[in-house]
Amino acid sequence: MDLVEPYREFFTITLADTDELRKEVFRLRYDVYCRELGWEAAENFPDQLERDIYDDSSRHCLLKHNRSGLFAGTVRMVMTRDSDHEPTIPLIEHCGDNLYDGPFHPSQMPGGSYGEISRLALRSEFRRRNGEQSSPDGHGEHLFEWSQDERRRFPHIALGLYLGASAVGLAEGADGVYAMMEPRLARHLRFAGIRFEQVGDPIEFRGLRAPFYISRKILLRYLSRPLRRLLFAIAEDMQLDV
């Protein structure tokens, strides 16, 4: 199964490495997290740019829908530094008390050796069937319709963003990365060879979610061939050496 050709036909993933592109990231997150889902209070972001304390230590990815020109999604990789004496990732803030003791606890990892995939956001047009929700950006949905043919040929939009963040982590030299996700998503990723290991008890955090970890070694060993090719294609688009 070839995923690279439909991905390249429909989407482009880029690093948000300019102030203007980072504004697009924060604007998209505001639309999704504040306006659509209500997960963050809109009044906390009067400039309509959703940000937090981890953004300055993150590298951000933007997914662009080629046909419409719309930024469809975003994700970030929160990186740690060699000088960090305490874990500095969102996962610690949200579920630090629920993490299992052992070698995969962030406190056992050297600073700079790991990161966290975080703040994944997809516009409603790319999350739901047409007509379920009005467009959040003031335009009619028909302008940015995510067609059934596109859905059929490349249904793995969120997975593409996960691979984009993974490419960033690999390029940064991370030994492994954490992520908060629904256990059922982790099971689905496992079928594709992305073998996240649960490293803490589930908590209620925007739904039932648990902390997971995957090492560089395990990712590259078990990633399915189609997804491996997609990973390298995405890394090439972002001009990353993995």
PDB file of C-alpha atoms in Angstrom:
ATOM      1  CA  MET A   1       0.000   0.000   0.000  1.00  0.00           C
ATOM      2  CA  ASP A   2       1.450   3.328  -1.085  1.00  0.00           C
ATOM      3  CA  LEU A   3       0.725   6.226   1.284  1.00  0.00           C
ATOM      4  CA  VAL A   4       3.334   8.622  -0.052  1.00  0.00           C
ATOM      5  CA  GLU A   5       1.633   9.382  -3.377  1.00  0.00           C
ATOM      6  CA  PRO A   6      -1.791  10.317  -1.923  1.00  0.00           C
ATOM      7  CA  TYR A   7      -0.144  12.200   0.951  1.00  0.00           C
ATOM      8  CA  ARG A   8       1.887  14.292  -1.488  1.00  0.00           C
ATOM      9  CA  GLU A   9      -1.141  14.854  -3.706  1.00  0.00           C
ATOM     10  CA  PHE A  10      -3.364  16.141  -0.903  1.00  0.00           C
ATOM     11  CA  PHE A  11      -1.067  17.514   1.813  1.00  0.00           C
ATOM     12  CA  THR A  12       2.240  19.136   2.673  1.00  0.00           C
ATOM     13  CA  ILE A  13       3.757  19.155   6.164  1.00  0.00           C
ATOM     14  CA  THR A  14       6.146  21.984   6.958  1.00  0.00           C
ATOM     15  CA  LEU A  15       8.036  23.194  10.003  1.00  0.00           C
ATOM     16  CA  ALA A  16       6.590  26.395  11.425  1.00  0.00           C
ATOM     17  CA  ASP A  17      10.003  28.025  11.589  1.00  0.00           C
ATOM     18  CA  THR A  18       9.002  31.660  11.090  1.00  0.00           C
ATOM     19  CA  ASP A  19       7.003  34.029  13.268  1.00  0.00           C
ATOM     20  CA  GLU A  20       4.225  34.126  10.673  1.00  0.00           C
ATOM     21  CA  LEU A  21       3.940  30.334  10.462  1.00  0.00           C
ATOM     22  CA  ARG A  22       3.967  30.024  14.255  1.00  0.00           C
ATOM     23  CA  LYS A  23       1.078  32.510  14.332  1.00  0.00           C
ATOM     24  CA  GLU A  24      -0.764  30.151  11.974  1.00  0.00           C
ATOM     25  CA  VAL A  25      -0.139  27.336  14.479  1.00  0.00           C
ATOM     26  CA  PHE A  26      -1.470  29.340  17.412  1.00  0.00           C
ATOM     27  CA  ARG A  27      -4.416  30.664  15.401  1.00  0.00           C
ATOM     28  CA  LEU A  28      -5.396  27.146  14.340  1.00  0.00           C
ATOM     29  CA  ARG A  29      -5.100  25.905  17.923  1.00  0.00           C
ATOM     30  CA  TYR A  30      -7.326  28.768  19.085  1.00  0.00           C
ATOM     31  CA  ASP A  31      -9.953  27.802  16.515  1.00  0.00           C
ATOM     32  CA  VAL A  32      -9.885  24.136  17.558  1.00  0.00           C
ATOM     33  CA  TYR A  33      -9.201  24.237  21.308  1.00  0.00           C
ATOM     34  CA  CYS A  34     -11.186  27.371  22.177  1.00  0.00           C
ATOM     35  CA  ARG A  35     -13.896  27.872  19.559  1.00  0.00           C
ATOM     36  CA  GLU A  36     -14.696  24.335  18.432  1.00  0.00           C
ATOM     37  CA  LEU A  37     -14.005  22.106  21.436  1.00  0.00           C
ATOM     38  CA  GLY A  38     -14.129  24.535  24.358  1.00  0.00           C
ATOM     39  CA  TRP A  39     -11.084  22.943  25.970  1.00  0.00           C
ATOM     40  CA  GLU A  40      -9.424  26.301  26.622  1.00  0.00           C
ATOM     41  CA  ALA A  41     -11.078  29.567  27.686  1.00  0.00           C
ATOM     42  CA  ALA A  42     -11.209  31.959  24.742  1.00  0.00           C
ATOM     43  CA  GLU A  43     -11.008  34.992  27.044  1.00  0.00           C
ATOM     44  CA  ASN A  44      -7.467  33.946  28.009  1.00  0.00           C
ATOM     45  CA  PHE A  45      -6.354  34.607  24.432  1.00  0.00           C
ATOM     46  CA  PRO A  46      -7.672  38.030  23.347  1.00  0.00           C
ATOM     47  CA  ASP A  47      -5.372  37.978  20.306  1.00  0.00           C
ATOM     48  CA  GLN A  48      -6.982  34.658  19.249  1.00  0.00           C
ATOM     49  CA  LEU A  49      -3.606  32.899  19.378  1.00  0.00           C
ATOM     50  CA  GLU A  50      -3.641  29.911  21.762  1.00  0.00           C
ATOM     51  CA  ARG A  51      -0.242  29.493  23.441  1.00  0.00           C
ATOM     52  CA  ASP A  52       1.268  28.011  26.575  1.00  0.00           C
ATOM     53  CA  ILE A  53       4.560  27.873  28.452  1.00  0.00           C
ATOM     54  CA  TYR A  54       5.888  24.943  26.415  1.00  0.00           C
ATOM     55  CA  ASP A  55       5.742  26.588  22.997  1.00  0.00           C
ATOM     56  CA  ASP A  56       9.120  28.314  23.252  1.00  0.00           C
ATOM     57  CA  SER A  57      10.851  24.951  23.747  1.00  0.00           C
ATOM     58  CA  SER A  58       8.892  23.250  20.953  1.00  0.00           C
ATOM     59  CA  ARG A  59       9.183  22.706  17.231  1.00  0.00           C
ATOM     60  CA  HIS A  60       5.839  23.020  15.483  1.00  0.00           C
ATOM     61  CA  CYS A  61       4.520  21.230  12.391  1.00  0.00           C
ATOM     62  CA  LEU A  62       1.791  22.540  10.074  1.00  0.00           C
ATOM     63  CA  LEU A  63      -0.259  20.344   7.760  1.00  0.00           C
ATOM     64  CA  LYS A  64      -1.494  22.163   4.641  1.00  0.00           C
ATOM     65  CA  HIS A  65      -4.331  20.906   2.440  1.00  0.00           C
ATOM     66  CA  ASN A  66      -2.928  21.484  -1.040  1.00  0.00           C
ATOM     67  CA  ARG A  67      -6.175  21.908  -2.971  1.00  0.00           C
ATOM     68  CA  SER A  68      -7.696  24.526  -0.661  1.00  0.00           C
ATOM     69  CA  GLY A  69      -4.521  26.100   0.710  1.00  0.00           C
ATOM     70  CA  LEU A  70      -6.004  25.731   4.211  1.00  0.00           C
ATOM     71  CA  PHE A  71      -3.845  24.774   7.171  1.00  0.00           C
ATOM     72  CA  ALA A  72      -5.678  21.631   8.245  1.00  0.00           C
ATOM     73  CA  GLY A  73      -3.760  20.604  11.342  1.00  0.00           C
ATOM     74  CA  THR A  74      -0.815  21.126  13.614  1.00  0.00           C
ATOM     75  CA  VAL A  75       1.253  19.299  16.208  1.00  0.00           C
ATOM     76  CA  ARG A  76       4.340  20.136  18.227  1.00  0.00           C
ATOM     77  CA  MET A  77       7.312  18.302  19.636  1.00  0.00           C
ATOM     78  CA  VAL A  78       8.181  19.691  23.074  1.00  0.00           C
ATOM     79  CA  MET A  79      11.926  19.211  23.464  1.00  0.00           C
ATOM     80  CA  THR A  80      13.957  18.994  26.644  1.00  0.00           C
ATOM     81  CA  ARG A  81      17.466  20.373  27.085  1.00  0.00           C
ATOM     82  CA  ASP A  82      20.680  18.945  28.502  1.00  0.00           C
ATOM     83  CA  SER A  83      20.549  21.631  31.195  1.00  0.00           C
ATOM     84  CA  ASP A  84      17.083  20.598  32.420  1.00  0.00           C
ATOM     85  CA  HIS A  85      17.413  19.207  35.948  1.00  0.00           C
ATOM     86  CA  GLU A  86      13.688  18.497  36.220  1.00  0.00           C
ATOM     87  CA  PRO A  87      11.341  17.088  33.559  1.00  0.00           C
ATOM     88  CA  THR A  88       9.865  19.966  31.554  1.00  0.00           C
ATOM     89  CA  ILE A  89       7.083  18.451  29.452  1.00  0.00           C
ATOM     90  CA  PRO A  90       3.284  18.849  29.677  1.00  0.00           C
ATOM     91  CA  LEU A  91       2.793  15.207  30.617  1.00  0.00           C
ATOM     92  CA  ILE A  92       4.424  15.830  34.007  1.00  0.00           C
ATOM     93  CA  GLU A  93       2.045  18.709  34.689  1.00  0.00           C
ATOM     94  CA  HIS A  94      -1.083  16.762  33.776  1.00  0.00           C
ATOM     95  CA  CYS A  95      -0.417  13.247  35.067  1.00  0.00           C
ATOM     96  CA  GLY A  96       2.910  13.213  36.897  1.00  0.00           C
ATOM     97  CA  ASP A  97       1.396  11.467  39.927  1.00  0.00           C
ATOM     98  CA  ASN A  98      -0.015   8.694  37.734  1.00  0.00           C
ATOM     99  CA  LEU A  99       3.248   7.705  36.051  1.00  0.00           C
ATOM    100  CA  TYR A 100       4.693   4.290  36.778  1.00  0.00           C
ATOM    101  CA  ASP A 101       8.068   4.106  38.500  1.00  0.00           C
ATOM    102  CA  GLY A 102      10.769   2.518  36.394  1.00  0.00           C
ATOM    103  CA  PRO A 103      13.167   3.150  33.519  1.00  0.00           C
ATOM    104  CA  PHE A 104      10.574   4.976  31.386  1.00  0.00           C
ATOM    105  CA  HIS A 105       9.794   7.607  34.012  1.00  0.00           C
ATOM    106  CA  PRO A 106      10.955  11.030  32.762  1.00  0.00           C
ATOM    107  CA  SER A 107      12.971  11.514  35.945  1.00  0.00           C
ATOM    108  CA  GLN A 108      15.144   8.589  34.827  1.00  0.00           C
ATOM    109  CA  MET A 109      15.847  10.162  31.428  1.00  0.00           C
ATOM    110  CA  PRO A 110      18.737  12.586  30.859  1.00  0.00           C
ATOM    111  CA  GLY A 111      17.642  16.075  29.897  1.00  0.00           C
ATOM    112  CA  GLY A 112      17.779  16.521  26.140  1.00  0.00           C
ATOM    113  CA  SER A 113      17.208  12.818  25.427  1.00  0.00           C
ATOM    114  CA  TYR A 114      13.421  12.911  25.065  1.00  0.00           C
ATOM    115  CA  GLY A 115      10.464  15.033  24.053  1.00  0.00           C
ATOM    116  CA  GLU A 116       6.688  14.948  24.000  1.00  0.00           C
ATOM    117  CA  ILE A 117       4.271  14.898  21.074  1.00  0.00           C
ATOM    118  CA  SER A 118       1.683  17.439  22.117  1.00  0.00           C
ATOM    119  CA  ARG A 119      -1.072  19.864  21.091  1.00  0.00           C
ATOM    120  CA  LEU A 120      -2.292  17.962  18.038  1.00  0.00           C
ATOM    121  CA  ALA A 121      -5.187  19.858  16.480  1.00  0.00           C
ATOM    122  CA  LEU A 122      -7.233  19.195  13.335  1.00  0.00           C
ATOM    123  CA  ARG A 123      -9.792  21.580  11.906  1.00  0.00           C
ATOM    124  CA  SER A 124     -13.363  20.357  12.114  1.00  0.00           C
ATOM    125  CA  GLU A 125     -13.586  19.977   8.330  1.00  0.00           C
ATOM    126  CA  PHE A 126     -10.926  17.292   8.556  1.00  0.00           C
ATOM    127  CA  ARG A 127     -12.224  15.611  11.719  1.00  0.00           C
ATOM    128  CA  ARG A 128     -15.911  15.217  10.909  1.00  0.00           C
ATOM    129  CA  ARG A 129     -18.270  14.476   8.064  1.00  0.00           C
ATOM    130  CA  ASN A 130     -19.426  17.498   6.101  1.00  0.00           C
ATOM    131  CA  GLY A 131     -22.449  19.208   7.608  1.00  0.00           C
ATOM    132  CA  GLU A 132     -21.927  18.118  11.213  1.00  0.00           C
ATOM    133  CA  GLN A 133     -20.570  21.485  12.290  1.00  0.00           C
ATOM    134  CA  SER A 134     -20.362  24.930  10.721  1.00  0.00           C
ATOM    135  CA  SER A 135     -16.968  26.132   9.612  1.00  0.00           C
ATOM    136  CA  PRO A 136     -15.004  27.763  12.467  1.00  0.00           C
ATOM    137  CA  ASP A 137     -13.140  30.248  10.280  1.00  0.00           C
ATOM    138  CA  GLY A 138     -16.070  32.228   8.846  1.00  0.00           C
ATOM    139  CA  HIS A 139     -16.091  30.607   5.405  1.00  0.00           C
ATOM    140  CA  GLY A 140     -18.541  28.132   3.989  1.00  0.00           C
ATOM    141  CA  GLU A 141     -17.456  24.524   4.300  1.00  0.00           C
ATOM    142  CA  HIS A 142     -17.793  24.016   0.539  1.00  0.00           C
ATOM    143  CA  LEU A 143     -14.679  26.163   0.066  1.00  0.00           C
ATOM    144  CA  PHE A 144     -12.542  23.691   1.977  1.00  0.00           C
ATOM    145  CA  GLU A 145     -14.411  20.463   1.414  1.00  0.00           C
ATOM    146  CA  TRP A 146     -12.388  17.392   2.375  1.00  0.00           C
ATOM    147  CA  SER A 147     -13.838  15.159  -0.319  1.00  0.00           C
ATOM    148  CA  GLN A 148     -14.832  11.534   0.112  1.00  0.00           C
ATOM    149  CA  ASP A 149     -12.266  10.534  -2.517  1.00  0.00           C
ATOM    150  CA  GLU A 150      -9.527  12.284  -0.544  1.00  0.00           C
ATOM    151  CA  ARG A 151     -10.721  10.616   2.672  1.00  0.00           C
ATOM    152  CA  ARG A 152     -10.658   7.226   0.974  1.00  0.00           C
ATOM    153  CA  ARG A 153      -7.209   7.629  -0.555  1.00  0.00           C
ATOM    154  CA  PHE A 154      -5.514   9.196   2.483  1.00  0.00           C
ATOM    155  CA  PRO A 155      -7.549   8.594   5.657  1.00  0.00           C
ATOM    156  CA  HIS A 156      -4.554   8.919   7.986  1.00  0.00           C
ATOM    157  CA  ILE A 157      -4.394  12.675   8.599  1.00  0.00           C
ATOM    158  CA  ALA A 158      -3.694  12.551  12.344  1.00  0.00           C
ATOM    159  CA  LEU A 159      -1.223   9.734  11.774  1.00  0.00           C
ATOM    160  CA  GLY A 160       0.624  11.960   9.311  1.00  0.00           C
ATOM    161  CA  LEU A 161       0.967  14.599  12.018  1.00  0.00           C
ATOM    162  CA  TYR A 162       2.245  12.020  14.513  1.00  0.00           C
ATOM    163  CA  LEU A 163       4.858  10.998  11.954  1.00  0.00           C
ATOM    164  CA  GLY A 164       5.751  14.646  11.404  1.00  0.00           C
ATOM    165  CA  ALA A 165       6.382  15.116  15.118  1.00  0.00           C
ATOM    166  CA  SER A 166       8.309  11.834  15.187  1.00  0.00           C
ATOM    167  CA  ALA A 167      10.517  13.074  12.352  1.00  0.00           C
ATOM    168  CA  VAL A 168      11.299  16.173  14.416  1.00  0.00           C
ATOM    169  CA  GLY A 169      12.222  14.023  17.426  1.00  0.00           C
ATOM    170  CA  LEU A 170      14.453  11.781  15.320  1.00  0.00           C
ATOM    171  CA  ALA A 171      16.171  14.770  13.715  1.00  0.00           C
ATOM    172  CA  GLU A 172      16.726  16.338  17.150  1.00  0.00           C
ATOM    173  CA  GLY A 173      18.441  13.148  18.326  1.00  0.00           C
ATOM    174  CA  ALA A 174      15.813  12.197  20.915  1.00  0.00           C
ATOM    175  CA  ASP A 175      16.132   8.672  22.300  1.00  0.00           C
ATOM    176  CA  GLY A 176      12.353   8.517  22.699  1.00  0.00           C
ATOM    177  CA  VAL A 177       9.162  10.534  23.002  1.00  0.00           C
ATOM    178  CA  TYR A 178       6.085  10.642  25.225  1.00  0.00           C
ATOM    179  CA  ALA A 179       2.484  11.322  24.283  1.00  0.00           C
ATOM    180  CA  MET A 180      -0.864  11.562  26.059  1.00  0.00           C
ATOM    181  CA  MET A 181      -3.515   9.677  24.097  1.00  0.00           C
ATOM    182  CA  GLU A 182      -6.600   7.541  24.307  1.00  0.00           C
ATOM    183  CA  PRO A 183      -5.646   3.887  24.920  1.00  0.00           C
ATOM    184  CA  ARG A 184      -7.693   2.861  21.879  1.00  0.00           C
ATOM    185  CA  LEU A 185      -5.596   5.175  19.684  1.00  0.00           C
ATOM    186  CA  ALA A 186      -2.451   3.519  21.014  1.00  0.00           C
ATOM    187  CA  ARG A 187      -3.921   0.144  20.035  1.00  0.00           C
ATOM    188  CA  HIS A 188      -4.662   1.381  16.519  1.00  0.00           C
ATOM    189  CA  LEU A 189      -1.146   2.784  16.172  1.00  0.00           C
ATOM    190  CA  ARG A 190       0.256  -0.543  17.308  1.00  0.00           C
ATOM    191  CA  PHE A 191      -1.370  -2.269  14.328  1.00  0.00           C
ATOM    192  CA  ALA A 192       0.714   0.021  12.113  1.00  0.00           C
ATOM    193  CA  GLY A 193       3.889  -0.891  13.968  1.00  0.00           C
ATOM    194  CA  ILE A 194       4.010   2.227  16.159  1.00  0.00           C
ATOM    195  CA  ARG A 195       4.450   0.450  19.482  1.00  0.00           C
ATOM    196  CA  PHE A 196       3.845   3.013  22.195  1.00  0.00           C
ATOM    197  CA  GLU A 197       4.118   1.544  25.688  1.00  0.00           C
ATOM    198  CA  GLN A 198       1.754   2.759  28.391  1.00  0.00           C
ATOM    199  CA  VAL A 199       3.792   4.279  31.224  1.00  0.00           C
ATOM    200  CA  GLY A 200       1.068   5.418  33.617  1.00  0.00           C
ATOM    201  CA  ASP A 201      -2.535   5.004  34.690  1.00  0.00           C
ATOM    202  CA  PRO A 202      -5.296   6.559  32.563  1.00  0.00           C
ATOM    203  CA  ILE A 203      -6.744   9.855  33.754  1.00  0.00           C
ATOM    204  CA  GLU A 204      -9.758  11.922  32.780  1.00  0.00           C
ATOM    205  CA  PHE A 205      -8.199  14.673  30.671  1.00  0.00           C
ATOM    206  CA  ARG A 206     -10.378  15.752  27.748  1.00  0.00           C
ATOM    207  CA  GLY A 207     -11.605  12.189  27.714  1.00  0.00           C
ATOM    208  CA  LEU A 208      -9.883   9.107  29.077  1.00  0.00           C
ATOM    209  CA  ARG A 209      -6.187   9.380  28.259  1.00  0.00           C
ATOM    210  CA  ALA A 210      -2.996   7.735  29.411  1.00  0.00           C
ATOM    211  CA  PRO A 211       0.713   8.552  29.139  1.00  0.00           C
ATOM    212  CA  PHE A 212       2.705   6.558  26.586  1.00  0.00           C
ATOM    213  CA  TYR A 213       6.343   6.320  25.548  1.00  0.00           C
ATOM    214  CA  ILE A 214       8.129   4.995  22.481  1.00  0.00           C
ATOM    215  CA  SER A 215      11.879   4.777  21.969  1.00  0.00           C
ATOM    216  CA  ARG A 216      13.692   5.616  18.753  1.00  0.00           C
ATOM    217  CA  LYS A 217      14.863   1.999  18.558  1.00  0.00           C
ATOM    218  CA  ILE A 218      11.354   0.520  18.861  1.00  0.00           C
ATOM    219  CA  LEU A 219       9.849   3.012  16.407  1.00  0.00           C
ATOM    220  CA  LEU A 220      12.367   2.251  13.681  1.00  0.00           C
ATOM    221  CA  ARG A 221      12.372  -1.495  14.321  1.00  0.00           C
ATOM    222  CA  TYR A 222       8.628  -2.115  14.058  1.00  0.00           C
ATOM    223  CA  LEU A 223       7.276   0.691  11.858  1.00  0.00           C
ATOM    224  CA  SER A 224       5.470  -0.871   8.903  1.00  0.00           C
ATOM    225  CA  ARG A 225       7.052  -0.441   5.491  1.00  0.00           C
ATOM    226  CA  PRO A 226       4.342   1.897   4.099  1.00  0.00           C
ATOM    227  CA  LEU A 227       4.574   4.125   7.177  1.00  0.00           C
ATOM    228  CA  ARG A 228       8.364   4.062   7.112  1.00  0.00           C
ATOM    229  CA  ARG A 229       8.272   5.401   3.552  1.00  0.00           C
ATOM    230  CA  LEU A 230       5.708   8.004   4.620  1.00  0.00           C
ATOM    231  CA  LEU A 231       7.875   9.040   7.584  1.00  0.00           C
ATOM    232  CA  PHE A 232      10.851   9.661   5.315  1.00  0.00           C
ATOM    233  CA  ALA A 233       8.696  11.531   2.775  1.00  0.00           C
ATOM    234  CA  ILE A 234       7.371  13.812   5.520  1.00  0.00           C
ATOM    235  CA  ALA A 235      10.897  14.339   6.874  1.00  0.00           C
ATOM    236  CA  GLU A 236      12.021  15.277   3.363  1.00  0.00           C
ATOM    237  CA  ASP A 237       9.205  17.822   3.080  1.00  0.00           C
ATOM    238  CA  MET A 238      10.331  19.368   6.372  1.00  0.00           C
ATOM    239  CA  GLN A 239      13.988  19.238   5.260  1.00  0.00           C
ATOM    240  CA  LEU A 240      14.914  17.072   8.233  1.00  0.00           C
ATOM    241  CA  ASP A 241      17.663  14.464   8.314  1.00  0.00           C
ATOM    242  CA  VAL A 242      16.355  11.374  10.109  1.00  0.00           C
TER     243      VAL A 242
END
